PDB file of C-alpha atoms and ligand atoms in Angstrom:
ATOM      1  CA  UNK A   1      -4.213  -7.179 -30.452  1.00  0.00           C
ATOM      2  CA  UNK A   2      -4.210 -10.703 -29.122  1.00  0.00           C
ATOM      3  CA  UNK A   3      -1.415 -11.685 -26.544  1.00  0.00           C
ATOM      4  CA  UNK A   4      -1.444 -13.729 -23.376  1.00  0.00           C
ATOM      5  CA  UNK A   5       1.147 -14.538 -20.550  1.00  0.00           C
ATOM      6  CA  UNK A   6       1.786 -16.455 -17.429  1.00  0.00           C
ATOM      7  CA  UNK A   7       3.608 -15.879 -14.210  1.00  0.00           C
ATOM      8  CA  UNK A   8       4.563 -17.567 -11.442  1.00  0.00           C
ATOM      9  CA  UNK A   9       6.310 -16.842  -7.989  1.00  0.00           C
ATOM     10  CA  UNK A  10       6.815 -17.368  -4.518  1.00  0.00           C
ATOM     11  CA  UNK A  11       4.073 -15.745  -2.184  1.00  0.00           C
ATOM     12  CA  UNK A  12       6.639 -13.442  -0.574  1.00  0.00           C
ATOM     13  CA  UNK A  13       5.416 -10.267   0.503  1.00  0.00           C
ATOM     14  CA  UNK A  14       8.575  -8.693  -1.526  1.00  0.00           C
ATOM     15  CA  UNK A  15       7.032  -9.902  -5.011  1.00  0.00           C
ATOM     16  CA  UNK A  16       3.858  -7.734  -4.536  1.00  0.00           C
ATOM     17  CA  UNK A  17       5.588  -4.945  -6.278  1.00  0.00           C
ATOM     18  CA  UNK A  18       7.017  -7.024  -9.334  1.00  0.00           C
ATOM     19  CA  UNK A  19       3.847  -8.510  -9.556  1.00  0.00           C
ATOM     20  CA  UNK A  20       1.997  -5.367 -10.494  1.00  0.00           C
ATOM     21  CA  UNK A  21       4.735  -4.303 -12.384  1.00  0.00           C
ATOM     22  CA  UNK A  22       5.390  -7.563 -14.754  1.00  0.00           C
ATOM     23  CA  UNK A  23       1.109  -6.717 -15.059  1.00  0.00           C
ATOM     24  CA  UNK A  24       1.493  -3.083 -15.922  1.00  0.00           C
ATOM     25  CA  UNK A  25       4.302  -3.386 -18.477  1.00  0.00           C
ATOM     26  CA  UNK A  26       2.807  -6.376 -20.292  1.00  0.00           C
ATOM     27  CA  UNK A  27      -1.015  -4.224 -20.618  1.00  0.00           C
ATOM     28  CA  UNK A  28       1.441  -1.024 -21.738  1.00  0.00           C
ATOM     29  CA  UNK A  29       1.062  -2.766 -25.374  1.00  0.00           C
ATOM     30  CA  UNK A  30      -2.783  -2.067 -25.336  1.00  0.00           C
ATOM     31  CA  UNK A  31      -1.520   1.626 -25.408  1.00  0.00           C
ATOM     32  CA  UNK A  32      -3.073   2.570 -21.544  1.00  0.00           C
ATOM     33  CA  UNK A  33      -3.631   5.790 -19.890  1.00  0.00           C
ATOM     34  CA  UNK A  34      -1.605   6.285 -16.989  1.00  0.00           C
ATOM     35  CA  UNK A  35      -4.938   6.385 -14.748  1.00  0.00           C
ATOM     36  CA  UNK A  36      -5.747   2.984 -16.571  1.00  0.00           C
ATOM     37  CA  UNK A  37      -2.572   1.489 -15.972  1.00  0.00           C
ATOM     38  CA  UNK A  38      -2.480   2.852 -12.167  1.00  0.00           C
ATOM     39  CA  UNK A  39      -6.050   1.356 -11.667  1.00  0.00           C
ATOM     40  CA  UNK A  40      -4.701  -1.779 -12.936  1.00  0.00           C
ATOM     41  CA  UNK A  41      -1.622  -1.797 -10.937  1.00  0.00           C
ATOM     42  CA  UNK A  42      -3.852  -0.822  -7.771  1.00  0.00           C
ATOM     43  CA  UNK A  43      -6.334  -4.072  -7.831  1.00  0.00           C
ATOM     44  CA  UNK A  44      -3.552  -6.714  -9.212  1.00  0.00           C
ATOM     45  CA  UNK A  45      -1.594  -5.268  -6.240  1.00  0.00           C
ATOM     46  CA  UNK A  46      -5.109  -5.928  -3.668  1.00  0.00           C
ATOM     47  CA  UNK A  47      -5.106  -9.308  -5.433  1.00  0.00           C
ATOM     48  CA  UNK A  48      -1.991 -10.782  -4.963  1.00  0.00           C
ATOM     49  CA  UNK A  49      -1.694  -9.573  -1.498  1.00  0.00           C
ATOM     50  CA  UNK A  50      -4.663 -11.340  -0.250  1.00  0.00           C
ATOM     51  CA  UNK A  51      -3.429 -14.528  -1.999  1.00  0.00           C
ATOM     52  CA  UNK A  52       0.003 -13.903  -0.291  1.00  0.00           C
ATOM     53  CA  UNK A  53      -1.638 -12.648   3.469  1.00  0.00           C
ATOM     54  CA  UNK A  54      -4.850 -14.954   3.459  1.00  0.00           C
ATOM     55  CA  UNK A  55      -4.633 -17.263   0.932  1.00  0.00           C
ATOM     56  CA  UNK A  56      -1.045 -18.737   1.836  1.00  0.00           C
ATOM     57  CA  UNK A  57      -0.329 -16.761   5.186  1.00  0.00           C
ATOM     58  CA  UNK A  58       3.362 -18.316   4.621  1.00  0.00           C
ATOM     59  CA  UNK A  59       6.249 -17.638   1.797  1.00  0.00           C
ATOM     60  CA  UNK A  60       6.118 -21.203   0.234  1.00  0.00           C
ATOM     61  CA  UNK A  61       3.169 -21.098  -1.392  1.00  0.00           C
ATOM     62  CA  UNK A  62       3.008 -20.594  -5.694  1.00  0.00           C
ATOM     63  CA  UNK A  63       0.766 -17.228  -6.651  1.00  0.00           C
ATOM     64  CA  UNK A  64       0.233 -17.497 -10.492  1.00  0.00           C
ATOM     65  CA  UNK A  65      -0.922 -14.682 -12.463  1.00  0.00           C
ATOM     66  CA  UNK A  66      -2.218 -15.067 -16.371  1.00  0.00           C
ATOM     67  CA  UNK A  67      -2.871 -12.275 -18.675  1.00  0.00           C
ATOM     68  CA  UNK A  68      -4.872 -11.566 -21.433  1.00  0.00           C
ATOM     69  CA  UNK A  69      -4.709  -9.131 -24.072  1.00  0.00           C
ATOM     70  CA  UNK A  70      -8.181  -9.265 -26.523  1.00  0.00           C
ATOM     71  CA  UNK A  71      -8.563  -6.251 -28.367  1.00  0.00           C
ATOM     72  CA  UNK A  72      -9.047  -3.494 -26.197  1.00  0.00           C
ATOM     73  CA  UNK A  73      -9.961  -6.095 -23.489  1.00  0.00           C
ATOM     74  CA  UNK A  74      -7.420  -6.874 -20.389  1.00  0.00           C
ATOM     75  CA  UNK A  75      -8.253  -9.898 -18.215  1.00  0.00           C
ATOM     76  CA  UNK A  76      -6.235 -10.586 -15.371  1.00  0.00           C
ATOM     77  CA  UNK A  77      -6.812 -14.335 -13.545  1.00  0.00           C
ATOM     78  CA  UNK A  78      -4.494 -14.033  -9.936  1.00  0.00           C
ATOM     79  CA  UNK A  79      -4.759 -17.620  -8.113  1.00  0.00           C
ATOM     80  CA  UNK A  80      -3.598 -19.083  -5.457  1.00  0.00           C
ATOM     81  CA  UNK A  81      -4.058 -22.787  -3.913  1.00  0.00           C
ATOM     82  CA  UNK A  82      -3.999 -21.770  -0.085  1.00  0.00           C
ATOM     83  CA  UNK A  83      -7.014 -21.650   2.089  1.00  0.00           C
ATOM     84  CA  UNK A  84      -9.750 -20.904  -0.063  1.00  0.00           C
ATOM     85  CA  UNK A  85     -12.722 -17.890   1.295  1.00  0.00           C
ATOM     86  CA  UNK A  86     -15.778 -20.063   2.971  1.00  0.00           C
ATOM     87  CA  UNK A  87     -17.627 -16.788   2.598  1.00  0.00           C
ATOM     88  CA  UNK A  88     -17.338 -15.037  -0.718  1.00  0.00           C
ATOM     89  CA  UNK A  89     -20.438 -12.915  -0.318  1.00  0.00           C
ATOM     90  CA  UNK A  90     -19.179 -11.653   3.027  1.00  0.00           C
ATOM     91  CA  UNK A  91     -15.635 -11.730   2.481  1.00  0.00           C
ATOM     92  CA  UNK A  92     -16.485  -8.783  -0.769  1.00  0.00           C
ATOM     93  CA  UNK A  93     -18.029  -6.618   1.389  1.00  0.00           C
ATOM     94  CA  UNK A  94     -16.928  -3.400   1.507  1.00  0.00           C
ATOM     95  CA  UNK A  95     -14.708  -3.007   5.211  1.00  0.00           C
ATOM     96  CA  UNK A  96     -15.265  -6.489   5.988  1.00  0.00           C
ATOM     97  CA  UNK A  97     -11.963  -8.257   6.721  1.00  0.00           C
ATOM     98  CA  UNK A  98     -10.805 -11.450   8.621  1.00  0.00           C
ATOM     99  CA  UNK A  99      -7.658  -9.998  10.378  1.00  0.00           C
ATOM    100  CA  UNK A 100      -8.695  -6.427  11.964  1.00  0.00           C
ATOM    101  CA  UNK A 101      -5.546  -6.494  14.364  1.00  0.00           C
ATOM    102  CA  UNK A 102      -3.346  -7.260  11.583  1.00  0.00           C
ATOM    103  CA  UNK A 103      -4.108  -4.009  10.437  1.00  0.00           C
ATOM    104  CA  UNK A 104      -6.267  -4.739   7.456  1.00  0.00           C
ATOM    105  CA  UNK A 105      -9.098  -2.080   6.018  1.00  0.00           C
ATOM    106  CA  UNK A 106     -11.015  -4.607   4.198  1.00  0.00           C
ATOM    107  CA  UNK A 107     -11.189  -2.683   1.008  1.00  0.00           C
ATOM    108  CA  UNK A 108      -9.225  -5.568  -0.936  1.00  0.00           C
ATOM    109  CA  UNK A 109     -12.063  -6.347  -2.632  1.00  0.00           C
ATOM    110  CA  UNK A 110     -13.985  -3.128  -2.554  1.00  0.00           C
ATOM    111  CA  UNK A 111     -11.003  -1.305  -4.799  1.00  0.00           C
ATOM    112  CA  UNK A 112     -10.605  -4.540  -7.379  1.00  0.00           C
ATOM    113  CA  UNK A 113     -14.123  -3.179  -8.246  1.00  0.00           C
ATOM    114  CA  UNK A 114     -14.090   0.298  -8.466  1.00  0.00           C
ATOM    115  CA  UNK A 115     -11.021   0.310 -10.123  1.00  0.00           C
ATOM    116  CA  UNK A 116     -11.816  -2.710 -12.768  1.00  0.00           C
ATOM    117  CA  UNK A 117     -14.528  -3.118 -15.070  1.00  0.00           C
ATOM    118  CA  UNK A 118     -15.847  -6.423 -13.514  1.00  0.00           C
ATOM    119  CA  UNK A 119     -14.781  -8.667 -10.827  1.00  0.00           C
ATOM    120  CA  UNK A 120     -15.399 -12.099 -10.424  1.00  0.00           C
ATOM    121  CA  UNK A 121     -13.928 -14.442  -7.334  1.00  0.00           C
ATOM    122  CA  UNK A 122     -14.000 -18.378  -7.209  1.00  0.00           C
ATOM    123  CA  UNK A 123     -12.912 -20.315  -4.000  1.00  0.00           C
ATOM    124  CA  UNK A 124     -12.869 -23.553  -2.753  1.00  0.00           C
ATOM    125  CA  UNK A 125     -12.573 -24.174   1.459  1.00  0.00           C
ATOM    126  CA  UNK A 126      -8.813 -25.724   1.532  1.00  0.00           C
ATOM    127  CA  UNK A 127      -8.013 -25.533  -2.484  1.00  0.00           C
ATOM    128  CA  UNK A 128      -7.402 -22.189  -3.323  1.00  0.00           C
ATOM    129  CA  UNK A 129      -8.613 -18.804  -4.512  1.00  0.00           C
ATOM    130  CA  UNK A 130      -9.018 -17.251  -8.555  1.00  0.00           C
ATOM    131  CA  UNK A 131      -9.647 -13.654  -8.892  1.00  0.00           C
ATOM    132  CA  UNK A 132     -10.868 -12.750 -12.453  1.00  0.00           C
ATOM    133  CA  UNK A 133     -10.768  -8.879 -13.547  1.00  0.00           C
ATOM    134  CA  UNK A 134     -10.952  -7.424 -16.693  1.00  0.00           C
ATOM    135  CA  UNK A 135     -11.364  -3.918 -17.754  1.00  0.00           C
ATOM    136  CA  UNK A 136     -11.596  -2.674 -21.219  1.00  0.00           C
ATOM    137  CA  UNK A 137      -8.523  -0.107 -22.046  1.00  0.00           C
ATOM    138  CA  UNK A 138      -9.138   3.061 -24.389  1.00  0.00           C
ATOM    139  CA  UNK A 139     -12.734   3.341 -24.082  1.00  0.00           C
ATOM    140  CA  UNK A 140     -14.484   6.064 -22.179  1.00  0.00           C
ATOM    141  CA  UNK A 141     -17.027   4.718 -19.789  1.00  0.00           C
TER     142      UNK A 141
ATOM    143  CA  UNK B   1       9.797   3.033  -1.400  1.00  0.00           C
ATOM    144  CA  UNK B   2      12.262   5.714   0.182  1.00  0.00           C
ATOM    145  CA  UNK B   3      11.398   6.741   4.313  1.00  0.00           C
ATOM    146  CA  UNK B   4      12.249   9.680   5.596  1.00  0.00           C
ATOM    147  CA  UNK B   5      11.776  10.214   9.341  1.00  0.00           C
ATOM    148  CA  UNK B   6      11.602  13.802  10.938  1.00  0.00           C
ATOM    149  CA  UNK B   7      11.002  15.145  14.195  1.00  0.00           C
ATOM    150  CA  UNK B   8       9.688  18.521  14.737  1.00  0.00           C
ATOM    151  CA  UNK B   9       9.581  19.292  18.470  1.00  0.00           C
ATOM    152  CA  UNK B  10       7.191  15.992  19.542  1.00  0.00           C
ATOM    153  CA  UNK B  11       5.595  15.947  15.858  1.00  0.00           C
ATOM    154  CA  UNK B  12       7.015  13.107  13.557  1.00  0.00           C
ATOM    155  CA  UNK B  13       6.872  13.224  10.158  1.00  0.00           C
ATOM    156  CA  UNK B  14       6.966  10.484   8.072  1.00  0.00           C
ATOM    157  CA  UNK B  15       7.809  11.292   4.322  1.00  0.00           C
ATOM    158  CA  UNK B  16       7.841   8.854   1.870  1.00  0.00           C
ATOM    159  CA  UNK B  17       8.506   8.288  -1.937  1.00  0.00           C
ATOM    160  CA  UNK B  18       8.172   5.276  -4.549  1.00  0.00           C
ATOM    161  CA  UNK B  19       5.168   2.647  -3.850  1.00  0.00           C
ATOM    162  CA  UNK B  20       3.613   1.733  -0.563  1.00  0.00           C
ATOM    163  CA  UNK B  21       1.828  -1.738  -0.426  1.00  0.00           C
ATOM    164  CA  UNK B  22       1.833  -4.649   2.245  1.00  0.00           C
ATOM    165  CA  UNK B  23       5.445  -4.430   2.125  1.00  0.00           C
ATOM    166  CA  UNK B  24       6.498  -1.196   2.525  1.00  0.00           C
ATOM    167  CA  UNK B  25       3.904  -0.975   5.506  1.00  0.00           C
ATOM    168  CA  UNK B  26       5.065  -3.847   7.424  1.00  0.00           C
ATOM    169  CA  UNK B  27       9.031  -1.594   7.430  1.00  0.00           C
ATOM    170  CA  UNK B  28       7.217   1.677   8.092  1.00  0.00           C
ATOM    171  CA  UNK B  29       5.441   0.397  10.802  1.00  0.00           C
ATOM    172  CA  UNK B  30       8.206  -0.584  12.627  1.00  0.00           C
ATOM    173  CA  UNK B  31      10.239   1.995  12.118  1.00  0.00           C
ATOM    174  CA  UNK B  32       7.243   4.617  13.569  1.00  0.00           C
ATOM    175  CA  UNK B  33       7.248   2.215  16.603  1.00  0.00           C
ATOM    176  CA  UNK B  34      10.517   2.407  17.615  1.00  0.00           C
ATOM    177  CA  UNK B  35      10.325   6.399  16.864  1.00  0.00           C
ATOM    178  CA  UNK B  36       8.094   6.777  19.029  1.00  0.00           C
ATOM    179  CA  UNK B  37       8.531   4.892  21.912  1.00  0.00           C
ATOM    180  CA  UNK B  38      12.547   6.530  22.107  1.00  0.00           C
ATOM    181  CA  UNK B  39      11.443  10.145  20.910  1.00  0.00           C
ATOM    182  CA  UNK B  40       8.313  10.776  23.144  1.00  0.00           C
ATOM    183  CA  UNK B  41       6.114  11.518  19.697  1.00  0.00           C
ATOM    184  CA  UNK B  42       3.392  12.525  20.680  1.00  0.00           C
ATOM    185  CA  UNK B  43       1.711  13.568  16.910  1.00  0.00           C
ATOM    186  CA  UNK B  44       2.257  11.901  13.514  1.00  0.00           C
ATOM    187  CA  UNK B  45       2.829  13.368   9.967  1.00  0.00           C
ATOM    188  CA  UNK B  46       1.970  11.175   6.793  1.00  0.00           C
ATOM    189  CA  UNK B  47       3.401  13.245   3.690  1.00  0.00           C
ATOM    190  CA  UNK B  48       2.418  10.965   0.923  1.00  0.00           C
ATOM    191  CA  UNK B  49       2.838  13.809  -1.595  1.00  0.00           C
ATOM    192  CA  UNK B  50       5.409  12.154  -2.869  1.00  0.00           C
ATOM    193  CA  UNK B  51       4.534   9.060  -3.229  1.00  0.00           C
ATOM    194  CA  UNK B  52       3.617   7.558  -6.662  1.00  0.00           C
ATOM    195  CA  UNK B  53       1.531   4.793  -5.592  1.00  0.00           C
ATOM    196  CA  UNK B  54      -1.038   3.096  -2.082  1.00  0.00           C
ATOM    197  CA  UNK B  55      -3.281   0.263  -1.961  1.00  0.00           C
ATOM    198  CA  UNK B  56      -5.335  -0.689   1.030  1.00  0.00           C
ATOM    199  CA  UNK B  57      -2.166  -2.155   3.069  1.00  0.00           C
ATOM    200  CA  UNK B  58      -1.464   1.985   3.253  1.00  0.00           C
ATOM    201  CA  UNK B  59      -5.112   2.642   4.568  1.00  0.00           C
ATOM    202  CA  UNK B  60      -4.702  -0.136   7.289  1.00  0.00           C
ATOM    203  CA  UNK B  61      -1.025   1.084   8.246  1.00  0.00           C
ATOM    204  CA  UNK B  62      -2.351   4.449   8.723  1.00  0.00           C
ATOM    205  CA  UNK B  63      -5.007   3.290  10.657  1.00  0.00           C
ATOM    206  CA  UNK B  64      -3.110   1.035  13.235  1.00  0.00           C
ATOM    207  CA  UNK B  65      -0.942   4.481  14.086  1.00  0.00           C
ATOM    208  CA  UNK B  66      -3.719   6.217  14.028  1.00  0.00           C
ATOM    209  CA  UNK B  67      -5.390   4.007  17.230  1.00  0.00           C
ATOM    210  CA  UNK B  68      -1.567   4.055  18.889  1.00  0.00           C
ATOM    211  CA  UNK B  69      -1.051   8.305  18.668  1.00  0.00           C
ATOM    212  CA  UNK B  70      -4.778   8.009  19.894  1.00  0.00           C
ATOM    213  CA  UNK B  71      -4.437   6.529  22.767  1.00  0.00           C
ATOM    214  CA  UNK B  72      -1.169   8.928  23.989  1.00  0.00           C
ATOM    215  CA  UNK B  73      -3.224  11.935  22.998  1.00  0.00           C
ATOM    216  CA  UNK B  74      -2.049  12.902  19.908  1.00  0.00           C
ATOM    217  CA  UNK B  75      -3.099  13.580  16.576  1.00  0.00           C
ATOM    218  CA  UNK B  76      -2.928  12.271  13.082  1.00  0.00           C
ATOM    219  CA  UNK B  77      -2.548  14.123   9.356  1.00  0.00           C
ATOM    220  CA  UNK B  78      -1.987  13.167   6.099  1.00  0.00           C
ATOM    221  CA  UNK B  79      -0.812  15.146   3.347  1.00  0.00           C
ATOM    222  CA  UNK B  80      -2.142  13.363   0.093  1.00  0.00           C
ATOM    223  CA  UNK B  81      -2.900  15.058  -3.646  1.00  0.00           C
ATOM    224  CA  UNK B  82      -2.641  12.236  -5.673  1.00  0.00           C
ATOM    225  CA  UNK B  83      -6.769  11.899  -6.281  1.00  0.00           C
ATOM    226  CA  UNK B  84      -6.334   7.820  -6.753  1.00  0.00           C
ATOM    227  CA  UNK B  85      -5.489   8.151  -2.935  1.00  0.00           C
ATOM    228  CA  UNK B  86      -7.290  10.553  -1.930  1.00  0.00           C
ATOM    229  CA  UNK B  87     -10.538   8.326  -3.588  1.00  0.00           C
ATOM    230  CA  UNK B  88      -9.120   5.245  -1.432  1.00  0.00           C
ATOM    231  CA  UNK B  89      -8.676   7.211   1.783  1.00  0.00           C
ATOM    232  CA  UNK B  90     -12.348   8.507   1.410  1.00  0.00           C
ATOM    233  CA  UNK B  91     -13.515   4.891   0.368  1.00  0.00           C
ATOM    234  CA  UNK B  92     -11.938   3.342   3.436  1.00  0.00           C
ATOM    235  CA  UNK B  93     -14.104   5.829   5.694  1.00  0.00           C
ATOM    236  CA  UNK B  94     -10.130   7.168   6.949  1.00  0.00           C
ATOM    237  CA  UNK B  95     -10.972  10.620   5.948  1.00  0.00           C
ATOM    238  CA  UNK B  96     -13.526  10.707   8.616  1.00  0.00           C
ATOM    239  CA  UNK B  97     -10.707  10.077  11.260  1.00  0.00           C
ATOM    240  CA  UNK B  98      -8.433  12.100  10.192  1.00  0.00           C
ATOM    241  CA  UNK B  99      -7.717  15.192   8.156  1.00  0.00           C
ATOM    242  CA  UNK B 100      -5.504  15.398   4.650  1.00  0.00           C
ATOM    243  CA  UNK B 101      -3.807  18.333   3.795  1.00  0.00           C
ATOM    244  CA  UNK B 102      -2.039  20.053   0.139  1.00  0.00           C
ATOM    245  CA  UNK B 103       1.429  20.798   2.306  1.00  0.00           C
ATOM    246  CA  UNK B 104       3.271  19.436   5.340  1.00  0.00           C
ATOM    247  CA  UNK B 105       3.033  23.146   6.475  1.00  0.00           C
ATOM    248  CA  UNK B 106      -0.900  23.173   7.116  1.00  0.00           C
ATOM    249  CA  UNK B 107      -0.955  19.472   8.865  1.00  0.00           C
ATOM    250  CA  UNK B 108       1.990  20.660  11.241  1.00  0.00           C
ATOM    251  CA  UNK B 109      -0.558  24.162  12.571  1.00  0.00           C
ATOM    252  CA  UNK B 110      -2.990  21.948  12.448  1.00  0.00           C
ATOM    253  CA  UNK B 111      -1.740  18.945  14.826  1.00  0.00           C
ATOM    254  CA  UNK B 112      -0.132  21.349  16.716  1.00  0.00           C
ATOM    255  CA  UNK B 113      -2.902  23.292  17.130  1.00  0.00           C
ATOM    256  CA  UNK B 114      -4.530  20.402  18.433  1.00  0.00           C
TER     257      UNK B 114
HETATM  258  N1  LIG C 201      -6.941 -15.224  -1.671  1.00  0.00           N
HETATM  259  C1  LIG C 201      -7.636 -15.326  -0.534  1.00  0.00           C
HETATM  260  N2  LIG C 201      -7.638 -16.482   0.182  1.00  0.00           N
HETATM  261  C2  LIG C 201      -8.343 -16.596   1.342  1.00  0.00           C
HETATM  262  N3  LIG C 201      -9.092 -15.600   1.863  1.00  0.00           N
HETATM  263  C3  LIG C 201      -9.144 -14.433   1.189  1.00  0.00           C
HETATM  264  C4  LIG C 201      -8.437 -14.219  -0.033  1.00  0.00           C
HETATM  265  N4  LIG C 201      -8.678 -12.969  -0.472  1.00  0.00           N
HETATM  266  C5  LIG C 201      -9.499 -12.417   0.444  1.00  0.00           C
HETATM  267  N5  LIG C 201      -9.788 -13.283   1.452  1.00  0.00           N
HETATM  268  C6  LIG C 201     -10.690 -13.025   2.597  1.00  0.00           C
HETATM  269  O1  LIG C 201     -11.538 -11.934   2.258  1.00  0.00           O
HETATM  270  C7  LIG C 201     -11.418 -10.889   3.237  1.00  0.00           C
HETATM  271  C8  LIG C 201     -11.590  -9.529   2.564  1.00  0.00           C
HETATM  272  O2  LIG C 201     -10.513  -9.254   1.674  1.00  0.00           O
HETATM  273  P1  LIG C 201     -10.153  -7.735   1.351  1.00  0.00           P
HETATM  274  O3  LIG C 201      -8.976  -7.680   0.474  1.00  0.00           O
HETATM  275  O4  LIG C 201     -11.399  -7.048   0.886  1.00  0.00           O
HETATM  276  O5  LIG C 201      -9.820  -7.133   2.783  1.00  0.00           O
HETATM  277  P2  LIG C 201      -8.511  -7.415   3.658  1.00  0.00           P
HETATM  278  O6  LIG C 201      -7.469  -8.092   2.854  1.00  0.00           O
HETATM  279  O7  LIG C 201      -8.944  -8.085   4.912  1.00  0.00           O
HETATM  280  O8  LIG C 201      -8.027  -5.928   3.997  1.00  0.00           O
HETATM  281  P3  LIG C 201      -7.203  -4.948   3.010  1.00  0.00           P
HETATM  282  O9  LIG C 201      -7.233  -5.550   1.644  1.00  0.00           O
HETATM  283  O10 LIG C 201      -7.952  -3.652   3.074  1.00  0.00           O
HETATM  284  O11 LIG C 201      -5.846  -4.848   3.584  1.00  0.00           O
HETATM  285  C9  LIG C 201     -10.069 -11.117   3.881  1.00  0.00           C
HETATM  286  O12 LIG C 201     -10.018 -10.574   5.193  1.00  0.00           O
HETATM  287  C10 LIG C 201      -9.955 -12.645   3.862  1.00  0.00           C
HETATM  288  O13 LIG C 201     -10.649 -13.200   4.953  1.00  0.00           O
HETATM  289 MG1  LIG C 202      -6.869  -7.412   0.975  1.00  0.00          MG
END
């Protein structure tokens, strides 16, 4: 199976649900588990919150999410072009987070990789933030 | 996400059902606010059980009541059996703040009790 897609929408806190959603049904052709596709739903969901809360911090901004189906492979890119992390090796420690009043556990990052296979984040100070996960679907690790 | 509010004597129970993310938590959280300052809550009732799906914005709501029912006195449950949350609230290091329950039944003795 080889299949790929794109999406693209406003970073309004309302489109964190859709967002894991549009994910979740488009991985459903790989044939998931239900724990697979709830892990999956669970990080994108971590993801594109933290582009919407601390990348953006505003509803203008443009989260885009691309998908890709290889095999029994799912990779999942989630990007924003807000503030970027100056930190990356602090900012994906587990409990650390930015905004304690705001009511944030700082487990963003910790859950993205216990619930994916691998995790990888790029960010540039003032240009924006790429997540990369990818976990492999029908195999028993 | 569905919430249901109810108030046993000065315990509130918050109930809810469908997804909870960043969200949901921002509604809920006003909502227990309000409850609580015009109901004189003095104890708080999560009952996740039927809720279908929590990321971290959960763990961090329940946490910011948590301090607030802390500092009037009171005392905090959740009743959880989904094991995905159950795995985040022991992750997050909430579990050692506060206890999870099977049934609304047991956390109501037991922040009664309290
Ligand atoms: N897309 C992003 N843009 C800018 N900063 C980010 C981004 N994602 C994460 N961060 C930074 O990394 C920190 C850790 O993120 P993480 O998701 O682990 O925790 P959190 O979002 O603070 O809390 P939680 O996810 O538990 O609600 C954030 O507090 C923020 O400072
Ligand atoms: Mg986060």
């Amino acid at each position: 199976m080889e299949n790929r897609m794109k999406l693209e929408f406003l970073s309004k806190s309302a489109n964190e649900g859709f967002a894991r959603a549009a994910v979740a049904a488009f991985v459903s052709q790989l044939d998931p588990t239900l724990e697979e596709l709830a892990d999956i739903k669970t990080a994108v969901s971590e993801a594109v919150t933290n582009a919407i809360v601390h990348g953006y911090g505003h509803p203008d901004g443009i989260v885009t999410i691309t998908c890709e189906l290889l095999q029994t492979q799912v990779k999942i890119k989630i990007t924003d072009c807000g503030q970027g992390i100056e930190d990356i090796a602090l900012a994906t420690q587990p409990l650390y987070t930015r905004s304690p009043d705001a009511e944030r556990s700082g487990m963003g990052f910790t859950v993205m990789e216990t619930f994916m296979d691998s995790m990888v984040v790029e960010s540039t100070l003032g240009q924006g933030t790429i997540v990369t996960l990818t976990k492999e679907i029908g195999t028993i690790s | 996400m569905e919430i249901a509010l109810t108030l046993n004597q000065r315990t509130l129970i918050v109930s809810l059902s469908g997804e909870l993310d960043h969200h949901g938590a921002e509604q809920i959280r006003t909502l227990i606010e309000r409850a609580i300052t015009e109901k004189d809550v003095k104890n708080l009732i999560f009952d996740f059980s039927a809720l279908s799906f929590m990321d971290s914005s959960g763990i961090g709501m329940i946490i910011g009541r948590y301090k607030l029912i802390k500092s009037i006195g009171g005392g905090v449950a959740l009743v959880c059996t989904n094991p995905r949350m159950k795995k985040l609230v022991t992750m997050s290091g909430l579990s050692r703040l506060i206890s999870v329950y099977s049934t609304v039944d047991q956390a109501l003795s037991e922040v009664k009790g309290a």
